[in-house]
Amino acid sequence: MNKRPEILVAGGGAAGMMAALFAARAGASVTLLERNEKLGKKIYITGKGRCNVTNACEPAAFMNKVVKNPRFLFSALNAFAPEDMMALLERLGCPVKVERGDRVFPVSEKASDVTRALEKELRRLGVSIRLNTKVSRILVENEAVCGAELEDGTRLDANRVIVATGGQSYPSTGSTGDGFRWMAELGHTVYPPLPSLIPLTCGAAWVSALQGLSLKNVRLTLKRGKKVLYSDVGEMLFTHFGISGPLVLSASAHMAELAPEDVELLLDLKPGLTAEQLDARLLRELDASGKRQLHTLLTTLYPASLAEEMPTLCGIPAQTPACEITREQRARLVKAGKELRLPVDGTRPLTEAVVTRGGVSVKEINPATMESKKIHGLYAAGELLDVDAMTGGFNLQIAFSTGHLAGMSAAEPDAF
């Protein structure tokens, strides 16, 4: 006879809700355990509160945005692709729209609508949702899951447990690293959590002087030696601690396991111009400016605060008259305009990262089911896994896809 699975899902975020939803649809008895007072707390802060739920790009393009262990995700993304997530939300009464960069948002632009739609479906399916419930450990007998123990000592029996507790960024949302500890206690390899998609720190005085300056349509390039690790055009922001913004967060995803001194971050302020074209434009400005001081002349090319700093960065007195600028000084100005080195010395704390690099080794998880290769009936999904991607809805989709696959797989009945 087939025994109906009794499933505990630890973590009520994106991966946990999806796992519970599809396990219940498949006929399992599901209890969803969430340590917070509400589900999907981290979803509320994604996309600046608008919730960038997924990305509607082509599959190959999606995989190119996965920075760590993309091959592990083939089965999960094939089973539940971005279009499936979009269709699900539409069916649940949360219409979505596609914006620039194929980013998908709810039409209402309210993250709460995404969580509300998923929670409503969970309750319709009969999932038992237990809020303010903290798990202390996963229970195992004879190398098979048998339930979980709560912080108050209560034992919950189950023959399947899906761990979807997230990483260790934004701990106020409940991602406190508990899942890493449980999985390590059960013999899994857990790589140390590192910040990814994180603002970068720069101690240089000129960077601090530019705080508040936002740049658009600039190119940021990350290099390790001669190898280009990342390069894209977009937006960035100077802050009191260093640099932030979409380009910087994306570049940081390629730096998570590297020391700052091992990489070079270069800013192209005029990506639409070649160095020769920028030199020609600068020469025209110099010829037309006479005794005008260099730092005021440069405001025709750059924002005022940046124009003020550029001469010093090039080793030229800011008050130098345009007519006295030498060819060699002009070459330095052009190089700074096309390859301005950003002196990065670290990252902001892990607690401020959008996602966590590191976590449970994917070598110990079956990619076709999300089940542990070490413990029968134990599944892992979402940010708990050592998989992460760029900004743009990719990380949420990974959580949804791995959660879906874990839920569907866990709901398969045991044969006796």
mmCIF file of C-alpha atoms in Angstrom:
data_model
loop_
_atom_site.group_PDB
_atom_site.id
_atom_site.type_symbol
_atom_site.label_atom_id
_atom_site.label_comp_id
_atom_site.label_asym_id
_atom_site.label_seq_id
_atom_site.Cartn_x
_atom_site.Cartn_y
_atom_site.Cartn_z
ATOM 1 C CA MET A 1 0.000 0.000 0.000
ATOM 2 C CA ASN A 2 1.013 3.606 -0.502
ATOM 3 C CA LYS A 3 1.333 5.799 2.541
ATOM 4 C CA ARG A 4 0.248 9.428 2.177
ATOM 5 C CA PRO A 5 3.273 11.632 2.910
ATOM 6 C CA GLU A 6 3.128 13.847 5.971
ATOM 7 C CA ILE A 7 5.309 16.823 5.194
ATOM 8 C CA LEU A 8 6.787 19.539 7.377
ATOM 9 C CA VAL A 9 8.070 22.619 5.560
ATOM 10 C CA ALA A 10 10.461 24.706 7.655
ATOM 11 C CA GLY A 11 10.422 28.288 6.400
ATOM 12 C CA GLY A 12 7.536 30.286 4.980
ATOM 13 C CA GLY A 13 9.394 32.343 2.416
ATOM 14 C CA ALA A 14 9.334 32.044 -1.375
ATOM 15 C CA ALA A 15 10.755 28.495 -1.509
ATOM 16 C CA GLY A 16 8.794 27.254 1.504
ATOM 17 C CA MET A 17 5.435 28.571 0.330
ATOM 18 C CA MET A 18 5.967 27.077 -3.120
ATOM 19 C CA ALA A 19 7.015 23.724 -1.653
ATOM 20 C CA ALA A 20 3.975 23.616 0.619
ATOM 21 C CA LEU A 21 1.617 24.704 -2.138
ATOM 22 C CA PHE A 22 2.640 22.047 -4.658
ATOM 23 C CA ALA A 23 3.005 19.282 -2.085
ATOM 24 C CA ALA A 24 -0.555 19.972 -0.966
ATOM 25 C CA ARG A 25 -1.789 20.041 -4.563
ATOM 26 C CA ALA A 26 -0.213 16.617 -5.019
ATOM 27 C CA GLY A 27 -2.261 15.268 -2.114
ATOM 28 C CA ALA A 28 0.191 15.338 0.778
ATOM 29 C CA SER A 29 -0.660 16.436 4.311
ATOM 30 C CA VAL A 30 1.398 19.608 4.764
ATOM 31 C CA THR A 31 2.311 21.731 7.766
ATOM 32 C CA LEU A 32 4.175 24.973 7.077
ATOM 33 C CA LEU A 33 6.292 26.267 9.969
ATOM 34 C CA GLU A 34 7.293 29.949 9.988
ATOM 35 C CA ARG A 35 9.250 31.636 12.770
ATOM 36 C CA ASN A 36 7.882 35.110 11.932
ATOM 37 C CA GLU A 37 4.447 36.562 12.546
ATOM 38 C CA LYS A 38 3.644 36.374 8.815
ATOM 39 C CA LEU A 39 4.676 34.511 5.681
ATOM 40 C CA GLY A 40 6.985 35.824 2.985
ATOM 41 C CA LYS A 41 8.644 38.514 5.048
ATOM 42 C CA LYS A 42 11.644 38.813 2.727
ATOM 43 C CA ILE A 43 9.360 38.992 -0.310
ATOM 44 C CA TYR A 44 7.979 42.247 1.083
ATOM 45 C CA ILE A 45 11.324 44.000 0.651
ATOM 46 C CA THR A 46 12.273 42.677 -2.805
ATOM 47 C CA GLY A 47 12.256 45.096 -5.715
ATOM 48 C CA LYS A 48 12.058 48.005 -3.240
ATOM 49 C CA GLY A 49 8.697 46.741 -2.077
ATOM 50 C CA ARG A 50 7.386 46.132 -5.617
ATOM 51 C CA CYS A 51 8.529 42.468 -5.696
ATOM 52 C CA ASN A 52 10.524 41.532 -8.777
ATOM 53 C CA VAL A 53 9.027 38.024 -8.798
ATOM 54 C CA THR A 54 10.927 36.578 -11.742
ATOM 55 C CA ASN A 55 12.581 37.350 -15.065
ATOM 56 C CA ALA A 56 10.905 36.564 -18.380
ATOM 57 C CA CYS A 57 14.098 36.096 -20.402
ATOM 58 C CA GLU A 58 14.903 33.017 -22.479
ATOM 59 C CA PRO A 59 16.155 29.912 -20.606
ATOM 60 C CA ALA A 60 19.739 30.252 -21.865
ATOM 61 C CA ALA A 61 19.836 33.899 -20.830
ATOM 62 C CA PHE A 62 18.451 32.952 -17.406
ATOM 63 C CA MET A 63 21.184 30.372 -16.845
ATOM 64 C CA ASN A 64 23.831 32.928 -17.812
ATOM 65 C CA LYS A 65 22.643 35.059 -14.901
ATOM 66 C CA VAL A 66 23.197 32.259 -12.388
ATOM 67 C CA VAL A 67 26.632 32.891 -10.902
ATOM 68 C CA LYS A 68 27.097 29.791 -8.706
ATOM 69 C CA ASN A 69 26.266 26.196 -9.730
ATOM 70 C CA PRO A 70 23.892 26.924 -12.640
ATOM 71 C CA ARG A 71 23.900 23.330 -13.937
ATOM 72 C CA PHE A 72 22.348 22.135 -10.694
ATOM 73 C CA LEU A 73 19.185 24.107 -11.573
ATOM 74 C CA PHE A 74 18.384 22.548 -14.965
ATOM 75 C CA SER A 75 15.736 20.143 -13.653
ATOM 76 C CA ALA A 76 14.147 22.651 -11.292
ATOM 77 C CA LEU A 77 13.873 25.396 -13.915
ATOM 78 C CA ASN A 78 12.638 22.993 -16.590
ATOM 79 C CA ALA A 79 9.921 21.733 -14.234
ATOM 80 C CA PHE A 80 8.843 25.219 -13.154
ATOM 81 C CA ALA A 81 10.032 28.024 -15.420
ATOM 82 C CA PRO A 82 9.471 31.795 -15.131
ATOM 83 C CA GLU A 83 6.422 31.587 -17.389
ATOM 84 C CA ASP A 84 4.945 28.988 -15.023
ATOM 85 C CA MET A 85 5.384 31.338 -12.090
ATOM 86 C CA MET A 86 3.778 34.180 -14.025
ATOM 87 C CA ALA A 87 0.856 31.949 -15.015
ATOM 88 C CA LEU A 88 0.416 30.767 -11.430
ATOM 89 C CA LEU A 89 0.171 34.300 -10.072
ATOM 90 C CA GLU A 90 -2.276 35.241 -12.820
ATOM 91 C CA ARG A 91 -4.487 32.258 -11.913
ATOM 92 C CA LEU A 92 -4.327 33.203 -8.243
ATOM 93 C CA GLY A 93 -5.604 36.700 -8.950
ATOM 94 C CA CYS A 94 -2.297 38.557 -8.942
ATOM 95 C CA PRO A 95 -1.730 39.821 -12.527
ATOM 96 C CA VAL A 96 1.867 40.564 -13.514
ATOM 97 C CA LYS A 97 3.671 42.800 -16.004
ATOM 98 C CA VAL A 98 7.071 42.694 -17.720
ATOM 99 C CA GLU A 99 9.322 45.742 -17.507
ATOM 100 C CA ARG A 100 12.771 46.737 -18.782
ATOM 101 C CA GLY A 101 15.300 43.925 -18.617
ATOM 102 C CA ASP A 102 12.461 41.344 -18.678
ATOM 103 C CA ARG A 103 11.857 41.964 -14.965
ATOM 104 C CA VAL A 104 8.436 40.801 -13.847
ATOM 105 C CA PHE A 105 6.382 42.663 -11.226
ATOM 106 C CA PRO A 106 2.803 42.446 -9.966
ATOM 107 C CA VAL A 107 0.639 44.966 -11.843
ATOM 108 C CA SER A 108 -0.308 46.480 -8.496
ATOM 109 C CA GLU A 109 3.406 47.016 -7.715
ATOM 110 C CA LYS A 110 2.729 45.678 -4.226
ATOM 111 C CA ALA A 111 4.827 42.812 -2.905
ATOM 112 C CA SER A 112 2.080 42.105 -0.393
ATOM 113 C CA ASP A 113 -0.235 41.054 -3.232
ATOM 114 C CA VAL A 114 2.168 38.254 -4.203
ATOM 115 C CA THR A 115 2.355 36.911 -0.662
ATOM 116 C CA ARG A 116 -1.393 37.313 -0.146
ATOM 117 C CA ALA A 117 -2.185 35.337 -3.317
ATOM 118 C CA LEU A 118 0.119 32.474 -2.344
ATOM 119 C CA GLU A 119 -1.115 32.372 1.266
ATOM 120 C CA LYS A 120 -4.747 32.332 0.142
ATOM 121 C CA GLU A 121 -4.025 29.328 -2.082
ATOM 122 C CA LEU A 122 -2.158 27.548 0.724
ATOM 123 C CA ARG A 123 -5.159 27.928 3.015
ATOM 124 C CA ARG A 124 -7.551 26.817 0.256
ATOM 125 C CA LEU A 125 -5.481 23.660 -0.169
ATOM 126 C CA GLY A 126 -5.700 22.915 3.533
ATOM 127 C CA VAL A 127 -2.074 23.560 4.438
ATOM 128 C CA SER A 128 -1.680 23.963 8.195
ATOM 129 C CA ILE A 129 0.181 27.261 8.637
ATOM 130 C CA ARG A 130 1.877 27.710 11.995
ATOM 131 C CA LEU A 131 3.305 31.203 12.519
ATOM 132 C CA ASN A 132 5.647 32.286 15.327
ATOM 133 C CA THR A 133 6.908 28.702 15.380
ATOM 134 C CA LYS A 134 10.627 28.104 15.722
ATOM 135 C CA VAL A 135 12.203 24.779 14.801
ATOM 136 C CA SER A 136 15.254 23.775 16.850
ATOM 137 C CA ARG A 137 16.323 20.657 14.932
ATOM 138 C CA ILE A 138 15.353 18.066 12.345
ATOM 139 C CA LEU A 139 14.744 14.577 13.707
ATOM 140 C CA VAL A 140 16.266 11.564 11.969
ATOM 141 C CA GLU A 141 16.135 7.820 12.701
ATOM 142 C CA ASN A 142 17.921 5.142 10.669
ATOM 143 C CA GLU A 143 19.106 7.732 8.118
ATOM 144 C CA ALA A 144 15.507 8.804 7.404
ATOM 145 C CA VAL A 145 13.609 11.892 8.503
ATOM 146 C CA CYS A 146 10.997 11.347 11.201
ATOM 147 C CA GLY A 147 9.998 14.930 12.059
ATOM 148 C CA ALA A 148 11.182 18.093 13.761
ATOM 149 C CA GLU A 149 11.563 19.409 17.264
ATOM 150 C CA LEU A 150 10.351 22.903 18.095
ATOM 151 C CA GLU A 151 12.132 25.381 20.323
ATOM 152 C CA ASP A 152 9.608 24.737 23.113
ATOM 153 C CA GLY A 153 10.411 21.011 23.039
ATOM 154 C CA THR A 154 7.337 19.947 21.074
ATOM 155 C CA ARG A 155 7.924 17.075 18.663
ATOM 156 C CA LEU A 156 6.185 17.067 15.275
ATOM 157 C CA ASP A 157 6.168 13.748 13.444
ATOM 158 C CA ALA A 158 6.547 13.596 9.663
ATOM 159 C CA ASN A 159 8.067 11.314 7.056
ATOM 160 C CA ARG A 160 9.231 14.253 4.903
ATOM 161 C CA VAL A 161 10.862 17.548 5.899
ATOM 162 C CA ILE A 162 11.608 20.351 3.459
ATOM 163 C CA VAL A 163 14.125 22.877 4.764
ATOM 164 C CA ALA A 164 13.578 26.276 3.148
ATOM 165 C CA THR A 165 14.858 28.666 5.794
ATOM 166 C CA GLY A 166 16.765 30.997 3.475
ATOM 167 C CA GLY A 167 20.337 32.177 3.826
ATOM 168 C CA GLN A 168 21.801 34.569 6.338
ATOM 169 C CA SER A 169 21.136 37.989 4.832
ATOM 170 C CA TYR A 170 18.505 40.341 6.243
ATOM 171 C CA PRO A 171 18.149 38.347 9.502
ATOM 172 C CA SER A 172 15.193 40.531 10.516
ATOM 173 C CA THR A 173 13.185 38.621 7.891
ATOM 174 C CA GLY A 174 13.953 35.325 9.624
ATOM 175 C CA SER A 175 17.016 34.301 7.618
ATOM 176 C CA THR A 176 19.217 33.652 10.632
ATOM 177 C CA GLY A 177 21.188 30.673 9.340
ATOM 178 C CA ASP A 178 19.231 28.030 11.291
ATOM 179 C CA GLY A 179 18.895 25.816 8.238
ATOM 180 C CA PHE A 180 22.655 25.807 7.708
ATOM 181 C CA ARG A 181 23.114 24.550 11.278
ATOM 182 C CA TRP A 182 20.478 21.806 10.954
ATOM 183 C CA MET A 183 21.919 20.534 7.681
ATOM 184 C CA ALA A 184 25.460 20.544 9.071
ATOM 185 C CA GLU A 185 24.300 18.622 12.148
ATOM 186 C CA LEU A 186 22.885 15.987 9.809
ATOM 187 C CA GLY A 187 26.233 15.550 8.084
ATOM 188 C CA HIS A 188 25.900 17.888 5.121
ATOM 189 C CA THR A 189 28.710 20.064 3.836
ATOM 190 C CA VAL A 190 27.739 23.694 4.386
ATOM 191 C CA TYR A 191 29.961 26.330 2.820
ATOM 192 C CA PRO A 192 30.400 29.473 4.945
ATOM 193 C CA PRO A 193 27.820 32.161 4.103
ATOM 194 C CA LEU A 194 29.234 35.138 2.202
ATOM 195 C CA PRO A 195 27.512 38.319 1.037
ATOM 196 C CA SER A 196 26.428 38.557 -2.609
ATOM 197 C CA LEU A 197 24.541 41.342 -4.349
ATOM 198 C CA ILE A 198 25.971 43.711 -1.767
ATOM 199 C CA PRO A 199 27.171 47.354 -1.798
ATOM 200 C CA LEU A 200 30.953 47.759 -1.805
ATOM 201 C CA THR A 201 33.092 49.854 0.513
ATOM 202 C CA CYS A 202 35.755 52.333 -0.609
ATOM 203 C CA GLY A 203 37.874 54.246 1.901
ATOM 204 C CA ALA A 204 39.180 56.817 -0.602
ATOM 205 C CA ALA A 205 38.297 60.411 0.301
ATOM 206 C CA TRP A 206 37.247 61.272 -3.248
ATOM 207 C CA VAL A 207 34.624 58.511 -3.213
ATOM 208 C CA SER A 208 33.135 59.866 0.037
ATOM 209 C CA ALA A 209 33.155 63.371 -1.465
ATOM 210 C CA LEU A 210 30.821 62.107 -4.218
ATOM 211 C CA GLN A 211 28.222 60.603 -1.836
ATOM 212 C CA GLY A 212 24.721 61.065 -3.165
ATOM 213 C CA LEU A 213 25.869 61.185 -6.795
ATOM 214 C CA SER A 214 23.906 58.816 -9.026
ATOM 215 C CA LEU A 215 25.297 57.926 -12.436
ATOM 216 C CA LYS A 216 23.261 56.495 -15.309
ATOM 217 C CA ASN A 217 24.373 54.885 -18.553
ATOM 218 C CA VAL A 218 27.884 54.144 -17.305
ATOM 219 C CA ARG A 219 29.813 50.905 -17.750
ATOM 220 C CA LEU A 220 31.230 49.021 -14.789
ATOM 221 C CA THR A 221 33.852 46.359 -15.480
ATOM 222 C CA LEU A 222 35.286 43.879 -12.986
ATOM 223 C CA LYS A 223 38.623 42.288 -13.904
ATOM 224 C CA ARG A 224 40.885 39.712 -12.347
ATOM 225 C CA GLY A 225 44.193 40.163 -14.048
ATOM 226 C CA LYS A 226 43.367 40.307 -17.741
ATOM 227 C CA LYS A 227 40.161 38.295 -17.356
ATOM 228 C CA VAL A 228 36.877 40.217 -17.411
ATOM 229 C CA LEU A 229 34.570 38.732 -14.765
ATOM 230 C CA TYR A 230 31.698 41.166 -15.293
ATOM 231 C CA SER A 231 30.895 44.159 -17.490
ATOM 232 C CA ASP A 232 27.606 45.951 -18.067
ATOM 233 C CA VAL A 233 26.030 49.357 -18.647
ATOM 234 C CA GLY A 234 23.542 50.769 -16.173
ATOM 235 C CA GLU A 235 23.258 52.757 -12.963
ATOM 236 C CA MET A 236 25.386 53.140 -9.841
ATOM 237 C CA LEU A 237 25.466 55.340 -6.765
ATOM 238 C CA PHE A 238 28.201 56.864 -4.608
ATOM 239 C CA THR A 239 27.497 56.634 -0.876
ATOM 240 C CA HIS A 240 29.126 57.647 2.411
ATOM 241 C CA PHE A 241 30.728 54.179 2.660
ATOM 242 C CA GLY A 242 31.537 53.518 -0.995
ATOM 243 C CA ILE A 243 29.399 52.517 -3.965
ATOM 244 C CA SER A 244 26.033 50.864 -4.545
ATOM 245 C CA GLY A 245 23.308 50.556 -7.178
ATOM 246 C CA PRO A 246 22.364 47.827 -9.680
ATOM 247 C CA LEU A 247 25.738 47.641 -11.446
ATOM 248 C CA VAL A 248 27.651 47.421 -8.186
ATOM 249 C CA LEU A 249 25.377 44.743 -6.726
ATOM 250 C CA SER A 250 25.745 42.643 -9.863
ATOM 251 C CA ALA A 251 29.534 43.048 -9.870
ATOM 252 C CA SER A 252 29.650 41.978 -6.225
ATOM 253 C CA ALA A 253 28.144 38.614 -7.154
ATOM 254 C CA HIS A 254 31.411 37.844 -8.952
ATOM 255 C CA MET A 255 33.536 39.023 -6.018
ATOM 256 C CA ALA A 256 31.979 37.021 -3.172
ATOM 257 C CA GLU A 257 34.802 34.489 -2.956
ATOM 258 C CA LEU A 258 37.628 36.841 -3.988
ATOM 259 C CA ALA A 259 39.720 39.279 -1.975
ATOM 260 C CA PRO A 260 39.325 42.960 -3.005
ATOM 261 C CA GLU A 261 43.041 43.187 -3.790
ATOM 262 C CA ASP A 262 42.688 40.365 -6.331
ATOM 263 C CA VAL A 263 40.281 42.289 -8.566
ATOM 264 C CA GLU A 264 40.060 45.642 -10.307
ATOM 265 C CA LEU A 265 36.846 47.622 -10.695
ATOM 266 C CA LEU A 266 36.831 50.108 -13.563
ATOM 267 C CA LEU A 267 34.235 52.743 -14.400
ATOM 268 C CA ASP A 268 33.676 53.952 -17.959
ATOM 269 C CA LEU A 269 31.890 57.299 -17.639
ATOM 270 C CA LYS A 270 31.306 57.607 -21.384
ATOM 271 C CA PRO A 271 30.606 54.124 -22.764
ATOM 272 C CA GLY A 272 28.980 55.618 -25.859
ATOM 273 C CA LEU A 273 32.302 57.150 -26.914
ATOM 274 C CA THR A 274 35.593 55.516 -27.814
ATOM 275 C CA ALA A 275 38.728 56.868 -26.154
ATOM 276 C CA GLU A 276 39.559 58.626 -29.418
ATOM 277 C CA GLN A 277 36.115 60.237 -29.606
ATOM 278 C CA LEU A 278 36.317 61.364 -25.981
ATOM 279 C CA ASP A 279 39.781 62.803 -26.634
ATOM 280 C CA ALA A 280 38.471 64.721 -29.655
ATOM 281 C CA ARG A 281 35.546 66.103 -27.664
ATOM 282 C CA LEU A 282 37.800 67.108 -24.774
ATOM 283 C CA LEU A 283 40.181 68.813 -27.194
ATOM 284 C CA ARG A 284 37.307 70.834 -28.666
ATOM 285 C CA GLU A 285 36.222 71.899 -25.177
ATOM 286 C CA LEU A 286 39.771 72.906 -24.270
ATOM 287 C CA ASP A 287 40.274 74.892 -27.472
ATOM 288 C CA ALA A 288 37.016 76.756 -26.927
ATOM 289 C CA SER A 289 37.585 77.517 -23.241
ATOM 290 C CA GLY A 290 40.739 79.661 -23.175
ATOM 291 C CA LYS A 291 41.600 80.516 -19.570
ATOM 292 C CA ARG A 292 38.561 78.782 -18.095
ATOM 293 C CA GLN A 293 39.624 76.579 -15.178
ATOM 294 C CA LEU A 294 39.750 72.843 -15.833
ATOM 295 C CA HIS A 295 37.296 71.799 -13.095
ATOM 296 C CA THR A 296 34.586 74.139 -14.449
ATOM 297 C CA LEU A 297 35.249 73.091 -18.046
ATOM 298 C CA LEU A 298 34.734 69.439 -17.103
ATOM 299 C CA THR A 299 31.135 70.148 -16.035
ATOM 300 C CA THR A 300 30.310 69.988 -19.771
ATOM 301 C CA LEU A 301 31.235 66.291 -19.575
ATOM 302 C CA TYR A 302 30.419 65.196 -16.021
ATOM 303 C CA PRO A 303 28.174 66.076 -13.071
ATOM 304 C CA ALA A 304 29.540 69.042 -11.077
ATOM 305 C CA SER A 305 30.755 67.063 -8.054
ATOM 306 C CA LEU A 306 32.580 64.565 -10.259
ATOM 307 C CA ALA A 307 34.044 67.333 -12.435
ATOM 308 C CA GLU A 308 35.443 68.855 -9.238
ATOM 309 C CA GLU A 309 37.285 65.634 -8.358
ATOM 310 C CA MET A 310 38.530 64.589 -11.802
ATOM 311 C CA PRO A 311 41.547 66.942 -12.052
ATOM 312 C CA THR A 312 42.919 65.758 -8.701
ATOM 313 C CA LEU A 313 42.399 62.106 -9.716
ATOM 314 C CA CYS A 314 44.482 62.844 -12.810
ATOM 315 C CA GLY A 315 47.198 64.702 -10.898
ATOM 316 C CA ILE A 316 46.312 68.072 -12.430
ATOM 317 C CA PRO A 317 45.631 71.254 -10.398
ATOM 318 C CA ALA A 318 41.898 71.958 -10.628
ATOM 319 C CA GLN A 319 42.483 75.666 -11.359
ATOM 320 C CA THR A 320 44.703 74.971 -14.390
ATOM 321 C CA PRO A 321 43.497 77.112 -17.353
ATOM 322 C CA ALA A 322 42.201 75.110 -20.283
ATOM 323 C CA CYS A 323 44.764 76.677 -22.600
ATOM 324 C CA GLU A 324 47.627 75.291 -20.476
ATOM 325 C CA ILE A 325 46.543 71.641 -20.467
ATOM 326 C CA THR A 326 49.255 69.515 -22.086
ATOM 327 C CA ARG A 327 48.749 66.557 -24.384
ATOM 328 C CA GLU A 328 49.962 64.209 -21.636
ATOM 329 C CA GLN A 329 47.495 65.699 -19.123
ATOM 330 C CA ARG A 330 44.699 65.363 -21.664
ATOM 331 C CA ALA A 331 45.588 61.693 -22.102
ATOM 332 C CA ARG A 332 45.252 61.218 -18.324
ATOM 333 C CA LEU A 333 41.828 62.894 -18.385
ATOM 334 C CA VAL A 334 40.686 60.618 -21.191
ATOM 335 C CA LYS A 335 41.957 57.510 -19.391
ATOM 336 C CA ALA A 336 40.113 58.557 -16.217
ATOM 337 C CA GLY A 337 36.941 59.090 -18.237
ATOM 338 C CA LYS A 338 37.143 55.639 -19.782
ATOM 339 C CA GLU A 339 38.860 53.609 -17.022
ATOM 340 C CA LEU A 340 38.344 55.288 -13.660
ATOM 341 C CA ARG A 341 39.601 52.845 -11.039
ATOM 342 C CA LEU A 342 37.272 52.438 -8.050
ATOM 343 C CA PRO A 343 39.401 51.583 -4.975
ATOM 344 C CA VAL A 344 37.184 48.907 -3.432
ATOM 345 C CA ASP A 345 38.399 47.558 -0.081
ATOM 346 C CA GLY A 346 35.508 45.315 0.995
ATOM 347 C CA THR A 347 31.758 44.851 1.228
ATOM 348 C CA ARG A 348 28.997 45.898 3.554
ATOM 349 C CA PRO A 349 28.027 43.290 6.206
ATOM 350 C CA LEU A 350 26.368 40.011 5.240
ATOM 351 C CA THR A 351 23.210 41.183 7.009
ATOM 352 C CA GLU A 352 22.785 43.797 4.241
ATOM 353 C CA ALA A 353 23.291 41.408 1.311
ATOM 354 C CA VAL A 354 20.393 40.751 -1.049
ATOM 355 C CA VAL A 355 21.346 37.068 -1.161
ATOM 356 C CA THR A 356 23.773 34.693 0.517
ATOM 357 C CA ARG A 357 26.610 32.974 -1.340
ATOM 358 C CA GLY A 358 27.442 29.611 0.169
ATOM 359 C CA GLY A 359 25.216 27.136 1.968
ATOM 360 C CA VAL A 360 24.439 23.464 1.476
ATOM 361 C CA SER A 361 26.678 21.776 -1.072
ATOM 362 C CA VAL A 362 24.654 20.921 -4.170
ATOM 363 C CA LYS A 363 26.785 17.785 -4.590
ATOM 364 C CA GLU A 364 24.845 16.321 -1.655
ATOM 365 C CA ILE A 365 21.388 17.193 -3.041
ATOM 366 C CA ASN A 366 19.692 15.306 -5.880
ATOM 367 C CA PRO A 367 19.043 17.986 -8.554
ATOM 368 C CA ALA A 368 16.125 15.980 -9.978
ATOM 369 C CA THR A 369 14.209 15.948 -6.675
ATOM 370 C CA MET A 370 15.930 18.326 -4.198
ATOM 371 C CA GLU A 371 16.212 15.384 -1.789
ATOM 372 C CA SER A 372 19.295 14.907 0.338
ATOM 373 C CA LYS A 373 21.622 12.158 -0.819
ATOM 374 C CA LYS A 374 22.436 11.464 2.838
ATOM 375 C CA ILE A 375 19.057 11.468 4.621
ATOM 376 C CA HIS A 376 15.930 9.900 3.124
ATOM 377 C CA GLY A 377 12.930 12.223 3.193
ATOM 378 C CA LEU A 378 14.982 15.383 3.769
ATOM 379 C CA TYR A 379 14.714 18.083 1.105
ATOM 380 C CA ALA A 380 16.351 21.497 0.690
ATOM 381 C CA ALA A 381 15.253 24.462 -1.395
ATOM 382 C CA GLY A 382 15.887 28.143 -2.003
ATOM 383 C CA GLU A 383 18.695 30.287 -0.659
ATOM 384 C CA LEU A 384 19.734 27.525 1.738
ATOM 385 C CA LEU A 385 21.467 25.910 -1.251
ATOM 386 C CA ASP A 386 24.846 27.035 -2.579
ATOM 387 C CA VAL A 387 23.255 28.627 -5.648
ATOM 388 C CA ASP A 388 22.831 32.320 -6.394
ATOM 389 C CA ALA A 389 22.318 34.674 -9.309
ATOM 390 C CA MET A 390 22.356 38.298 -10.429
ATOM 391 C CA THR A 391 19.700 40.906 -9.686
ATOM 392 C CA GLY A 392 16.562 41.005 -11.808
ATOM 393 C CA GLY A 393 14.203 38.415 -10.333
ATOM 394 C CA PHE A 394 16.507 35.447 -10.874
ATOM 395 C CA ASN A 395 17.051 34.568 -7.209
ATOM 396 C CA LEU A 396 13.341 34.587 -6.411
ATOM 397 C CA GLN A 397 12.657 32.334 -9.397
ATOM 398 C CA ILE A 398 15.360 29.940 -8.166
ATOM 399 C CA ALA A 399 13.567 29.839 -4.816
ATOM 400 C CA PHE A 400 10.201 29.227 -6.496
ATOM 401 C CA SER A 401 11.571 26.541 -8.844
ATOM 402 C CA THR A 402 13.546 24.595 -6.236
ATOM 403 C CA GLY A 403 10.634 24.903 -3.803
ATOM 404 C CA HIS A 404 8.224 23.575 -6.432
ATOM 405 C CA LEU A 405 10.460 20.602 -7.211
ATOM 406 C CA ALA A 406 11.036 19.814 -3.527
ATOM 407 C CA GLY A 407 7.290 19.946 -2.844
ATOM 408 C CA MET A 408 6.348 17.769 -5.793
ATOM 409 C CA SER A 409 9.085 15.237 -5.004
ATOM 410 C CA ALA A 410 8.289 15.064 -1.282
ATOM 411 C CA ALA A 411 4.630 14.410 -2.085
ATOM 412 C CA GLU A 412 5.463 11.167 -3.906
ATOM 413 C CA PRO A 413 4.086 8.352 -1.702
ATOM 414 C CA ASP A 414 6.316 5.681 -0.235
ATOM 415 C CA ALA A 415 5.545 2.149 -1.379
ATOM 416 C CA PHE A 416 5.135 -0.459 1.365
#
